XYZ file of C-alpha atoms in Angstrom:
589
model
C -34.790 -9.003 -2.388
C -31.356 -8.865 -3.063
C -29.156 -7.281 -0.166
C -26.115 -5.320 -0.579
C -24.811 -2.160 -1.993
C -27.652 0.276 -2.498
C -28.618 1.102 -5.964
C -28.596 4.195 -7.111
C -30.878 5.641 -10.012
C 1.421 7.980 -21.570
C 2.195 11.382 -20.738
C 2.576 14.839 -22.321
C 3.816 17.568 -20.875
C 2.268 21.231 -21.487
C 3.540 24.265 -20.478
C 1.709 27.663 -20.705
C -0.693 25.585 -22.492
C -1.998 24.251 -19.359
C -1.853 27.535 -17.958
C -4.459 29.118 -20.979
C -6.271 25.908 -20.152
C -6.884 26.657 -16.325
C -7.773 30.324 -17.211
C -10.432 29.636 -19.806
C -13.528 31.060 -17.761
C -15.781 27.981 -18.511
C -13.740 24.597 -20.226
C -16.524 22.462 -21.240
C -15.612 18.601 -21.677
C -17.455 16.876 -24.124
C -18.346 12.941 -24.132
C -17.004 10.925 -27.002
C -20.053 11.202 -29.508
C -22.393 8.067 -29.017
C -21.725 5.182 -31.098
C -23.657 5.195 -34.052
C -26.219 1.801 -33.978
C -24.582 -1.543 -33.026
C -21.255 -2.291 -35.174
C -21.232 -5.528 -36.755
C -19.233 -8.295 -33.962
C -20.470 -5.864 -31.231
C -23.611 -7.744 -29.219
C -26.973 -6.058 -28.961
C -27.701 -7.620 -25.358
C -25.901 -8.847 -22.500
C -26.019 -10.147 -19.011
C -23.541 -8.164 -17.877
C -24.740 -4.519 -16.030
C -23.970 -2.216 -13.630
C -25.410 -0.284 -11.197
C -23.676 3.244 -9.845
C -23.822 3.058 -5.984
C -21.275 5.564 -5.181
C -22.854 8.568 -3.833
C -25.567 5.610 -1.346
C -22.469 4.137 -0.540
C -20.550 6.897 1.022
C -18.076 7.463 -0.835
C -17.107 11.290 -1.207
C -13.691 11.094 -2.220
C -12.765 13.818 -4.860
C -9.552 13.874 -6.679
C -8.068 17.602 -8.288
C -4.592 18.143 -9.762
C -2.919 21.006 -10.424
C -2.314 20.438 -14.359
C -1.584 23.942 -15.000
C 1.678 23.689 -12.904
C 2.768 20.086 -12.421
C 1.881 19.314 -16.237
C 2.759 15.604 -17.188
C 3.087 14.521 -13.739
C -0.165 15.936 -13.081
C -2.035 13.376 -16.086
C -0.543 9.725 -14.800
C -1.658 9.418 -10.795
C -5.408 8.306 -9.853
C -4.502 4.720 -8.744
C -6.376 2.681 -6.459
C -6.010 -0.078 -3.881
C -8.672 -3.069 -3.045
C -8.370 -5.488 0.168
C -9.443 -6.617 3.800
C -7.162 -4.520 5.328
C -8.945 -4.722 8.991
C -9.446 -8.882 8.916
C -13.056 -8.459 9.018
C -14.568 -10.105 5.998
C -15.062 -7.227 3.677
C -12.977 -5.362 0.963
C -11.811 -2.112 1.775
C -10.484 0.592 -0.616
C -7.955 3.230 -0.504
C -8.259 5.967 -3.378
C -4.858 7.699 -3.955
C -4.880 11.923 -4.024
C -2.884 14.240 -6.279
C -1.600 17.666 -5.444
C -4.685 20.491 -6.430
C -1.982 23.197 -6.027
C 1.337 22.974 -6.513
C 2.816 25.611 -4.631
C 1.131 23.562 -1.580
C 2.256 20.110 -2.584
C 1.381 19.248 0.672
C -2.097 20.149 0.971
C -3.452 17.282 -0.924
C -6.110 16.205 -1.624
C -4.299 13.595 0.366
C -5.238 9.895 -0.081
C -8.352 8.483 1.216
C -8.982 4.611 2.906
C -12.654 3.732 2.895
C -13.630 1.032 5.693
C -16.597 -1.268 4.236
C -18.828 -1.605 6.656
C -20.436 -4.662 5.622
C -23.964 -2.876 5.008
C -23.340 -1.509 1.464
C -21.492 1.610 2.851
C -18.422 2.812 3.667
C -16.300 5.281 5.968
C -13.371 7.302 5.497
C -11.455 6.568 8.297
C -8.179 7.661 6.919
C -7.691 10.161 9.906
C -8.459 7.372 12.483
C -5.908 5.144 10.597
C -3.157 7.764 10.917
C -2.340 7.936 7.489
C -1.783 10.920 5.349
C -0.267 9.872 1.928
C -0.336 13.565 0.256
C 1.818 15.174 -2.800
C 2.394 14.016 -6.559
C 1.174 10.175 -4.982
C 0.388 7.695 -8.478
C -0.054 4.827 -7.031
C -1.686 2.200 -4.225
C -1.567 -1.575 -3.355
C -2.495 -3.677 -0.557
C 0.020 -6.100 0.422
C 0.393 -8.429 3.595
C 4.448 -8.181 4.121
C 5.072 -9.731 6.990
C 3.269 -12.968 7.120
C 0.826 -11.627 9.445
C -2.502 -11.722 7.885
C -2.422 -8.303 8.068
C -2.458 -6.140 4.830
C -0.265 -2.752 4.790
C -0.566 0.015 2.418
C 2.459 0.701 -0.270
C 2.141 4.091 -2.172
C 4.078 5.281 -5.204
C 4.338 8.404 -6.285
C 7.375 11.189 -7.324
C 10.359 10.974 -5.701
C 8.888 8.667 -2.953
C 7.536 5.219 -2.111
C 5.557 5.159 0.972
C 4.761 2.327 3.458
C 2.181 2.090 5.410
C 2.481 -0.775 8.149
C -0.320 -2.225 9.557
C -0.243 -2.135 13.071
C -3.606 -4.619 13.466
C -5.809 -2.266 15.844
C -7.265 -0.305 12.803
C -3.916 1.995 12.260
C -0.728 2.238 10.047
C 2.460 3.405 10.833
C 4.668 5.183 8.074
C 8.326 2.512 8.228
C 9.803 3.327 4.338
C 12.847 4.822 5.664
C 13.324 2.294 8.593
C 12.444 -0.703 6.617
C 15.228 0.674 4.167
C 12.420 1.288 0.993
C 14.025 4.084 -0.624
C 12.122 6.426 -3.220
C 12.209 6.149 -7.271
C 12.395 9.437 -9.007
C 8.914 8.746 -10.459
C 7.492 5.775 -9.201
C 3.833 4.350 -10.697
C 3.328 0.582 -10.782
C 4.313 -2.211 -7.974
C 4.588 -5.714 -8.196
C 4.852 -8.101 -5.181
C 5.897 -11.652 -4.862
C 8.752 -13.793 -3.551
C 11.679 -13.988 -6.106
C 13.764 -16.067 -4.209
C 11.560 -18.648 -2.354
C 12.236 -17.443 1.146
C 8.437 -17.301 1.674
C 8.855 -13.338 1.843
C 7.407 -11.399 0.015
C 9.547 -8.726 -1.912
C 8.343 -5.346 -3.904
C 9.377 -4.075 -7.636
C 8.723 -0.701 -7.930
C 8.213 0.530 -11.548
C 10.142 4.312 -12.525
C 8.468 5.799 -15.482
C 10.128 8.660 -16.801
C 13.655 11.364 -15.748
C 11.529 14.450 -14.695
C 10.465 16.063 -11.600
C 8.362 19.192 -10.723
C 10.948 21.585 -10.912
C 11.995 20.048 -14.731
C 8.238 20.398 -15.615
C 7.856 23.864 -14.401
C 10.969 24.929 -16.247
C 10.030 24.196 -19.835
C 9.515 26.920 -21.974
C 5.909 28.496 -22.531
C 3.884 26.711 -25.468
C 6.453 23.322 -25.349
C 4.459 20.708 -26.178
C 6.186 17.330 -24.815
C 5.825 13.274 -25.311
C 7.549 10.341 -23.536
C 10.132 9.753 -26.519
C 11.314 13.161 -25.555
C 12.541 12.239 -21.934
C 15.098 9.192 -20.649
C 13.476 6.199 -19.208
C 14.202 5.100 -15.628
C 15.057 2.116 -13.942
C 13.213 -0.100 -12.149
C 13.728 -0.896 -7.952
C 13.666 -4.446 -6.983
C 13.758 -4.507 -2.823
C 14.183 -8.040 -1.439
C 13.071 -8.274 1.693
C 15.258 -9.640 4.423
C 14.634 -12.024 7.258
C 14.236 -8.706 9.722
C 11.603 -7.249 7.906
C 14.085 -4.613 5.857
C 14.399 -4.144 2.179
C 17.616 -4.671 -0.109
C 17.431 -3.335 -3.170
C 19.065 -5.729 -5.723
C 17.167 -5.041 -9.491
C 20.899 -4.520 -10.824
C 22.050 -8.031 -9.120
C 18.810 -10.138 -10.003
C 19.438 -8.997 -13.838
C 15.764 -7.034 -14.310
C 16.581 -3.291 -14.109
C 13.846 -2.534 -17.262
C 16.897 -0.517 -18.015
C 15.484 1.966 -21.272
C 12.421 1.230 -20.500
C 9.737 3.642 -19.587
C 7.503 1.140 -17.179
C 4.108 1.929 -15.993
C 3.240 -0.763 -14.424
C 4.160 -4.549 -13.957
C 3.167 -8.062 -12.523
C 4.759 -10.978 -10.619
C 2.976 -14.488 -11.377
C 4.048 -17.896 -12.901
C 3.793 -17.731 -16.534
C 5.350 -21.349 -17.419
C 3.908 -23.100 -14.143
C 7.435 -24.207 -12.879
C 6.823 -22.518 -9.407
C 8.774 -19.582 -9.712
C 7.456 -15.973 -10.403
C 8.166 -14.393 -13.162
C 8.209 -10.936 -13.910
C 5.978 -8.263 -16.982
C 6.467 -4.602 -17.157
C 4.457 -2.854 -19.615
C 6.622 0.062 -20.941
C 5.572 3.493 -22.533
C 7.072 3.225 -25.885
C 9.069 0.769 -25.389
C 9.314 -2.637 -25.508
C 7.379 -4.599 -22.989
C 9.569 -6.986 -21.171
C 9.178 -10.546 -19.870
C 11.650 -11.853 -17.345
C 11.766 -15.761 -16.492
C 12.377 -16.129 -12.850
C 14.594 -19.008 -11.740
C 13.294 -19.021 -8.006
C 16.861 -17.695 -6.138
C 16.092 -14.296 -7.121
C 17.685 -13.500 -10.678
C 15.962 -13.419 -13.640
C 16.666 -13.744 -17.423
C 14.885 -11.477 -20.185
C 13.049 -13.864 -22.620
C 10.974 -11.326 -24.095
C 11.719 -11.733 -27.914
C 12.131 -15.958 -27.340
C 8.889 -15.941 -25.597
C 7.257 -12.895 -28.064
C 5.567 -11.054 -25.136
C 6.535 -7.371 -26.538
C 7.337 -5.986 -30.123
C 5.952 -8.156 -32.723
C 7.941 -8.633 -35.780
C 8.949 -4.926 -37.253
C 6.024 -3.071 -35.069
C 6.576 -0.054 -33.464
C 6.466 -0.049 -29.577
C 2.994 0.590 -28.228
C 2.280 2.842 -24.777
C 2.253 -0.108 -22.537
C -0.004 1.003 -19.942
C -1.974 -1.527 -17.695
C -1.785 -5.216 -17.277
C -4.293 -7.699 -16.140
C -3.709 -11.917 -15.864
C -6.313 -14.462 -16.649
C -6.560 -17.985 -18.033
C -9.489 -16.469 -20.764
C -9.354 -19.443 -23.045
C -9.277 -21.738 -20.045
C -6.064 -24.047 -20.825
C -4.736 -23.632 -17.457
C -2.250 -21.246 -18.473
C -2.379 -17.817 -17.699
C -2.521 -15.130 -20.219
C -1.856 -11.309 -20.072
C -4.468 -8.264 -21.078
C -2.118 -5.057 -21.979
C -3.750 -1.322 -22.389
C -2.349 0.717 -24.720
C -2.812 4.529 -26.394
C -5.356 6.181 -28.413
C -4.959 4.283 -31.783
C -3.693 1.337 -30.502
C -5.773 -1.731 -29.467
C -5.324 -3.563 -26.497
C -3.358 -6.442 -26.750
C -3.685 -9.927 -25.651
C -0.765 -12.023 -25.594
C -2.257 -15.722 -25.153
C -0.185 -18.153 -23.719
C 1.007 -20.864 -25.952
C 1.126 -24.128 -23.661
C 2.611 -22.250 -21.122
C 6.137 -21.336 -22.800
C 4.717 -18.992 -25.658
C 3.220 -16.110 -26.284
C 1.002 -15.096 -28.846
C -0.560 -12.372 -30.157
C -4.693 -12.928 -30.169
C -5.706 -9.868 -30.177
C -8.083 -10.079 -33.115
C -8.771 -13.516 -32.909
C -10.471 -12.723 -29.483
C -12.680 -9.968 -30.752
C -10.984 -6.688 -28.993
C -9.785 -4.892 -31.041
C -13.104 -2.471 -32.412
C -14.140 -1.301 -28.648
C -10.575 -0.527 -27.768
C -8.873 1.221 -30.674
C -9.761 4.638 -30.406
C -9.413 5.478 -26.418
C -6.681 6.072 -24.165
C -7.213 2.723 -21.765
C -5.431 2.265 -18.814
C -6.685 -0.031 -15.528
C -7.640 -3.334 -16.640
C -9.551 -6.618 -15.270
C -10.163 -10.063 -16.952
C -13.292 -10.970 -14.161
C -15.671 -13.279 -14.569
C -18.667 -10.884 -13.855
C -21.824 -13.517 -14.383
C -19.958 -16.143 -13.024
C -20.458 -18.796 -15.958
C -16.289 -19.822 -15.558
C -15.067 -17.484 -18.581
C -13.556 -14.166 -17.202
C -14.807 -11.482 -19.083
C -12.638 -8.206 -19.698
C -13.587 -4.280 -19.205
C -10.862 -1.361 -19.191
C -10.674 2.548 -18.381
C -10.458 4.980 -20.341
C -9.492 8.481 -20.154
C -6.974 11.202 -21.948
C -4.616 13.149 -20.994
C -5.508 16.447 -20.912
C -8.467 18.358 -22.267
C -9.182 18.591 -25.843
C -8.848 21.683 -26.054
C -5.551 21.872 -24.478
C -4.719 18.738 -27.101
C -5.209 20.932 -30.045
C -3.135 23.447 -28.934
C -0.488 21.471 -28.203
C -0.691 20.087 -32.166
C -0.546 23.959 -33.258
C 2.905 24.781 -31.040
C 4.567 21.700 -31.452
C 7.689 21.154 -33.479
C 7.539 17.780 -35.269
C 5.200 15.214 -35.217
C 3.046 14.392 -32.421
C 2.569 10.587 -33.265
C 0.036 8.698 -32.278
C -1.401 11.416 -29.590
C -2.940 12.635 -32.505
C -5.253 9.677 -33.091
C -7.900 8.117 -31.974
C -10.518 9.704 -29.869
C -10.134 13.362 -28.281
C -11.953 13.606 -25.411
C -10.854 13.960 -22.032
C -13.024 11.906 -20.939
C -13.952 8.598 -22.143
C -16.369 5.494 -21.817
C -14.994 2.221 -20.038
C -14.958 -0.254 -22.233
C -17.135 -3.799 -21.274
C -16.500 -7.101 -23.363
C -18.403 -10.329 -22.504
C -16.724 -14.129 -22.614
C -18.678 -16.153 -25.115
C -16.277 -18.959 -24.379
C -13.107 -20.297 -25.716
C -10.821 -17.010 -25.394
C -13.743 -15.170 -27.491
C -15.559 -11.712 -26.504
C -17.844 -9.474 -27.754
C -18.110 -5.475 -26.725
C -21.327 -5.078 -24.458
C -20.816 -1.573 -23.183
C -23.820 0.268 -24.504
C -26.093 -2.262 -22.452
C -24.317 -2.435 -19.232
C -26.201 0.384 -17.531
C -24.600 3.052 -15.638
C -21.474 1.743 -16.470
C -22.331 2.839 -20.089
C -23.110 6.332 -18.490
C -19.320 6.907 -17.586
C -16.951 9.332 -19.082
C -14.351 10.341 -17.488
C -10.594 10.817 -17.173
C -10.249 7.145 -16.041
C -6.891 4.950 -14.508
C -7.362 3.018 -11.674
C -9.622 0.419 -12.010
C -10.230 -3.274 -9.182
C -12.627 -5.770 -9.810
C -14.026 -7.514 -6.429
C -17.303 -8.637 -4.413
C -17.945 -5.448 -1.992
C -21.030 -6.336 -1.211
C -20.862 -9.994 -0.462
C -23.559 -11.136 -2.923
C -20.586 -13.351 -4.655
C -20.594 -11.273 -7.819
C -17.212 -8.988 -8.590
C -18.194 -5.481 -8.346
C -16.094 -2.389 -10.000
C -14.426 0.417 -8.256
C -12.581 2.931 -10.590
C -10.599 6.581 -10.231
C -9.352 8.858 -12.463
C -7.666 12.600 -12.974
C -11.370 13.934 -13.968
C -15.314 12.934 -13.073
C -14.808 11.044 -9.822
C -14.006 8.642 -8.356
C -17.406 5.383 -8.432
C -18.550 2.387 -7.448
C -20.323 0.002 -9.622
C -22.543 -2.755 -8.293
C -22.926 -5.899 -10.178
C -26.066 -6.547 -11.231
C -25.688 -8.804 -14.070
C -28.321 -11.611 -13.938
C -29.324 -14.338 -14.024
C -25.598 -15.942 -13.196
C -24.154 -19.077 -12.193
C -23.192 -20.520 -9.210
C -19.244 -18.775 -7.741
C -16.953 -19.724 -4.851
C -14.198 -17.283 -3.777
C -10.974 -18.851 -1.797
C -8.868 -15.927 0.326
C -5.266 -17.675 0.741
C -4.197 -16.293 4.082
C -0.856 -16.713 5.805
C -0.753 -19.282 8.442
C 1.606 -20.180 11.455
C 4.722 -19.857 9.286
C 4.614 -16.555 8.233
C 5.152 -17.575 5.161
C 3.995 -15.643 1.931
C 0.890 -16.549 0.059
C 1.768 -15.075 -2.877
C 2.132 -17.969 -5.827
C -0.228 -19.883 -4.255
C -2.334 -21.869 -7.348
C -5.778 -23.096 -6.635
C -7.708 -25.115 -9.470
C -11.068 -25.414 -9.226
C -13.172 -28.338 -11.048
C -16.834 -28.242 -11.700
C -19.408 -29.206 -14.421
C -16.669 -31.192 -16.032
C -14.261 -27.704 -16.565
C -11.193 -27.205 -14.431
C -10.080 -23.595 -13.391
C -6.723 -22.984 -12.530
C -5.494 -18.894 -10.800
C -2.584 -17.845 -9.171
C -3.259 -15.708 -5.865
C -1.358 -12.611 -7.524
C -0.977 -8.701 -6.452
C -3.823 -8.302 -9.129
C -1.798 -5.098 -11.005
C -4.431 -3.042 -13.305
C -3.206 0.233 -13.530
C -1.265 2.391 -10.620
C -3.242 0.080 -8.485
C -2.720 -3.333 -6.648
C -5.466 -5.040 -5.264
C -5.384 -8.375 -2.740
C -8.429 -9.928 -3.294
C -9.754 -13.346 -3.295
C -9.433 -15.821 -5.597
C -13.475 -15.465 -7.262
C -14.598 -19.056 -9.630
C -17.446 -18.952 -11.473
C -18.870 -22.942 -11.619
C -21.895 -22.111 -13.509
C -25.349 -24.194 -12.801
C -22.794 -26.255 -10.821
C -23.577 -26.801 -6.956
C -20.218 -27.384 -5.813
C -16.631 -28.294 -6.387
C -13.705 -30.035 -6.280
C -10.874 -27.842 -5.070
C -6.622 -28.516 -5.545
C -4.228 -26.191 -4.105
C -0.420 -26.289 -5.151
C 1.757 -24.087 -2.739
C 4.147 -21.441 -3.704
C 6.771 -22.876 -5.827
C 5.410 -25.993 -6.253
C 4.182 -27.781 -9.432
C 1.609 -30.317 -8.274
C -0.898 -30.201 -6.090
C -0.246 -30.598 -2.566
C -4.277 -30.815 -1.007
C -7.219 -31.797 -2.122
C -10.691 -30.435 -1.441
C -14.394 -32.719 -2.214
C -17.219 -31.422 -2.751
C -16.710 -27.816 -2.138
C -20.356 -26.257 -1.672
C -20.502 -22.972 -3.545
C -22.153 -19.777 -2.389
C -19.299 -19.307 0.169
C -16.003 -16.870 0.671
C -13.940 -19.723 2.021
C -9.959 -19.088 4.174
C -7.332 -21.225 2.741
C -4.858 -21.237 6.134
C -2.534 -24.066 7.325
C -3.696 -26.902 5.104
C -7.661 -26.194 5.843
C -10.391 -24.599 3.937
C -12.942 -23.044 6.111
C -16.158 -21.252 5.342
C -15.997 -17.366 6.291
C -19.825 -16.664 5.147
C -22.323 -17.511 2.312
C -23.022 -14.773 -0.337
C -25.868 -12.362 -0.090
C -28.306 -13.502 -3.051
C-alpha cells in the first residue's frame, strides 16, 4: 500500500459597494456552471489526479479579509511559501494571513508555518518559531540568504517587507530593519538570485500599485476602481553585501519596472550565458525582460527579445509566472497568468535568445480564457519527463458585488467585464502529450476538479516523499488545501536539492541536466515564483520507464558542465553539496 499523505474522501477597488456586500444577510457564491460534455481538443481521460488531504493532514489554517474596508488591497494577498526550512528532509509550508478587520490590522489572521512531520501531517508551529507576520501581508518565499543551508522566511505585504532569519534551532528572528530591507509601498512578488556573481544571493521586491489603506478608505461611496486608474510603482532591487546587509540599487542596476504595475517576477538564465536575468509580469502593462550581464546591471530587451506586448496588442494583467523547458530543447520557457478574457500565455524560447508566442500552438488557450488565473506551475506530475501545467483561479470580489460595480461605474470597465463571474473558480489542469503540446484534463483529476474557490497562491512539490509533486494552494475565499498526487501508473523520478556547501556560496543558478532513455533534461535551481509565493524546492526529473541516470551539473554562472554523475539510480531525493551527490532517502511507493 502506498504510504504517505492520508487520503481523504488585478485589482478593483469598491467602496460602499463592499460595504452592501458584507451586509447582505446571506451572500451565496455560486460555482462556475459545469462544463457542458468534453470540448473538442479537451481529453476525456488522464493520468493525472488528485486527492484532497487537507483536513487528515492537519492543516487548519483559515484565511478572512476585511474587503468591506481595505477594498483592493483586500483581493491581491493569499500567497504561499514551500521549503525544508528545519533541514530535516521534508517540505514545509508557510500560508500568508490577511487582516479580517481593519480597524485591528493587527489582529490577523496572522501567517501560519506548518512543520511536515514526515508522516503525512503537519503542525503549526508558528508560535514555537516566534514568528508573527500579521496585517495587509501578500506575499511568502523561502530563501537560504546566508549560505547556511538554512532557509529564512521573506514576507511582502503593504508598506512592509518582512524577514524572517533563521536562527537553525527551529526559530526566526525578525532582522528587515537591521539587515537594512526597507518596505515598498505595496509589495507582492519577490525574486531571488545573485545579480552580480558574488555568490550572494540578493532580493527584488515587486511594488504593484500607489495606494494604501487610508487612500482606499477615502474613495467616495459607490466608486468603482481598476488598475489603469492608479500610478504604478517601482520596483526594489537590495544587493546584499558581504556583512549580510542589503543595498538597494534597482535605480543603479538599470531595472526599476518604472510604469509598470508588477505582480510578480523571476530571476533565472534565459540565454544560458550564466548570468540571471530578470521577468516581471505587470498588471496592464507591458511585461518586461531584463538581460543580466553578471556585475549587477541589467539592460531591458523586452521588445528585441518579444517577451511582452505582441505587435499592436493591448497589455494583458500579467499576473503569475512559472519557468519550464515544456518542449524540452534545453531552454527554458515562461508560463504567464493573465485576466478573465485573456488566455494564459506561453512565451517559448526560441534557441535560447527569442521569444515566442505559443500559446495556441500548445493547446492552452480553451481551459484558460474565461477565469481570473493567478499561481502557476509547469510540473511534471506523472513523471514521464514532460512538465505538465495547472493554474489558480479565482476573482476578485463576489459577483454580486461585480455587477454592482458595472451599474455605478463611469466609463468602461474593460475586460473585468468578461469572462467568467464567479468568485470562485476551478483550477485549471493540462497534461504534456509531448513536444511543448497539452491537453485540458481538469474534469478527471478528482478532487482537484471539486475546487472553486478564490484561488492565488499555488507550489508544486513531493510532501509526502512518494517522489510524485503534490499541490498546495491558498486563496482570499474557500481555504486554504492540500492535494496529494495520485496520478498513476508513472514513471520512474529523481529529485536533486542543491545545498550550499563550505563556501557559503549561493546555489541559486545552479543548472543540473539530467539524461535518461535517450532524452536530456536540463533546470535551473530557481526561487520557483507562481504567484505571491516563492517556493525552494528540489530540482524533481521525471526519467520515465528509465532505471537511472546520468547526471551534469554546471555551477552558477557557468556555461558547461563542471561534474559529472553515472548511473544515477532513481527513486531517491539526492544533496548536491561540495562537488558530491549523496542519497538523502528513497521515495515512498
Amino acid at each position: 500500500m502506498r504510504r504517505g499523505l492520508p487520503a481523504r474522501g488585478g485589482a478593483l477597488a469598491l467602496a460602499a459597494l463592499l460595504a452592501l456586500a458584507a451586509c447582505a444577510p446571506a451572500l451565496r457564491l455560486e460555482p462556475p456552471p459545469a462544463r457542458p460534455g468534453t470540448p473538442a481538443g479537451v481529453a476525456a481521460s488522464s493520468p493525472l489526479r488528485f486527492e484532497d488531504v487537507t483536513k487528515a493532514a492537519g492543516i487548519r489554517f483559515r484565511y478572512a479579509t476585511d474587503l468591506r474596508r481595505g477594498r483592493m488591497i483586500a483581493t491581491m494577498g493569499g500567497g504561499l511559501a514551500m521549503g525544508d526550512y528545519d533541514g530535516d528532509g521534508w517540505l514545509d509550508l508557510f500560508f500568508t494571513g490577511s487582516v479580517a478587520n481593519g480597524k485591528k490590522p493587527r489582529k490577523g489572521p496572522c501567517g501560519a508555518l506548518y512543520r511536515n512531520r514526515g508522516d503525512g501531517t503537519f503542525e503549526d508551529v508558528t508560535g514555537k518559531a516566534g514568528i508573527r507576520a500579521c496585517g495587509w501581508t501578500m506575499g511568502a518565499s523561502f530563501v537560504d540568504l546566508s549560505g547556511s543551508g538554512r532557509l529564512d522566511l521573506v514576507v511582502t505585504g503593504l508598506g512592509e517587507t518582512t524577514l524572517w532569519e533563521n536562527q537553525g534551532d527551529g526559530t526566526f528572528r525578525e532582522t528587515s530593519a537591521a539587515r537594512g530591507l526597507v518596505a515598498g509601498k505595496f509589495a507582492i512578488g519577490l525574486a531571488a538570485g545573485d545579480v552580480n556573481g558574488d555568490g550572494r544571493p540578493d532580493l527584488y521586491v515587486v511594488d504593484y500599485l500607489d495606494t494604501d489603506y487610508a487612500r482606499e478608505r477615502a474613495f467616495p461611496q459607490f466608486q468603482v476602481r481598476i488598475p489603469e486608474d492608479y500610478e504604478g510603482q517601482d520596483a526594489l532591487l537590495f544587493v546584499q553585501r558581504p556583512d549580510g546587509s542589503f543595498e538597494e540599487r534597482a535605480g543603479a542596476a538599470g531595472c526599476t519596472n518604472h510604469g509598470g504595475k508588477g505582480l510578480q517576477a523571476v530571476l533565472f538564465d534565459y540565454d544560458g550565458d550564466g548570468a540571471e536575468d530578470l521577468y516581471v509580469t505587470n498588471d496592464r502593462v507591458t511585461n518586461r525582460l531584463y538581460k543580466g550581464h553578471g556585475d549587477g546591471t541589467f539592460t531591458d530587451v523586452t521588445v528585441e527579445a518579444g517577451a511582452g506586448v505582441r505587435e499592436m496588442a493591448q497589455p494583458r494583467a500579467g499576473m503569475g509566472i512559472a519557468v519550464g523547458d515544456v518542449d524540452g530543447d534545453g531552454h527554458p520557457d515562461i508560463l504567464v497568468t493573465n485576466f478573465g478574457g485573456e488566455p494564459v500565455t506561453l512565451y517559448r524560447s526560441v534557441e535560447g535568445l527569442l521569444f515566442d508566442d505559443g500559446t495556441d500552438a500548445a493547446g492552452l488557450t480553451r481551459g484558460s480564457w474565461p477565469y481570473v488565473q493567478w499561481g502557476a506551475e509547469v510540473p511534471d506530475l506523472d513523471d514521464d519527463g514532460w512538465p505538465d501545467a495547472v493554474a489558480l483561479s479565482g476573482h476578485l470580489v463576489p459577483r454580486l458585488v461585480l455587477m454592482l460595480g458595472k451599474m455605478f461605474r463611469k466609463g468602461s470597465m474593460g475586460l473585468y467585464a468578461v469572462g467568467d463571474q464567479s468568485y470562485r473558480q476551478p483550477a485549471v489542469l493540462w497534461h504534456a502529450t509531448g513536444g511543448g503540446r497539452f491537453e485540458e484534463v481538469t474534469a478527471t483529476s478528482g478532487d482537484l476538479a471539486k475546487l472553486h474557490v478564490a484561488g492565488r497562491g499555488l507550489a508544486a512539490g513531493d510532501l509526502d516523499g512518494d517522489g510524485r509533486l503534490d499541490l498546495a494552494t491558498a486563496g482570499t475565499s474557500g481555504g486554504v488545501h492540500l492535494f496529494r498526487n495520485a496520478s498513476g501508473p508513472s514513471g520512474h523520478a529523481l529529485e536533486i536539492l542543491p545545498v550550499a556547501g563550505a563556501g557559503r556560496r549561493t546555489v541559486l543558478g545552479t543548472k543540473v541536466a539530467v539524461t535518461a532513455g535517450g532524452r536530456r533534461q536540463v533546470q535551473e535551481f530557481i526561487l520557483r515564483p507562481s504567484y505571491a509565493s516563492g517556493s525552494w524546492v528540489p530540482l524533481h526529473f521525471g526519467i520515465g520507464a528509465a532505471a537511472e541516470a546520468t547526471v551534469e551539473v554546471i555551477p552558477p554562472g557557468a556555461t558547461g558542465p563542471a561534474l559529472r554523475f553515472e548511473r544515477v539510480a532513481a527513486g531517491r531525493l539526492y544533496r548536491l553539496r561540495d562537488g558530491t551527490l549523496d542519497p538523502l532517502r528513497p521515495f515512498r511507493r
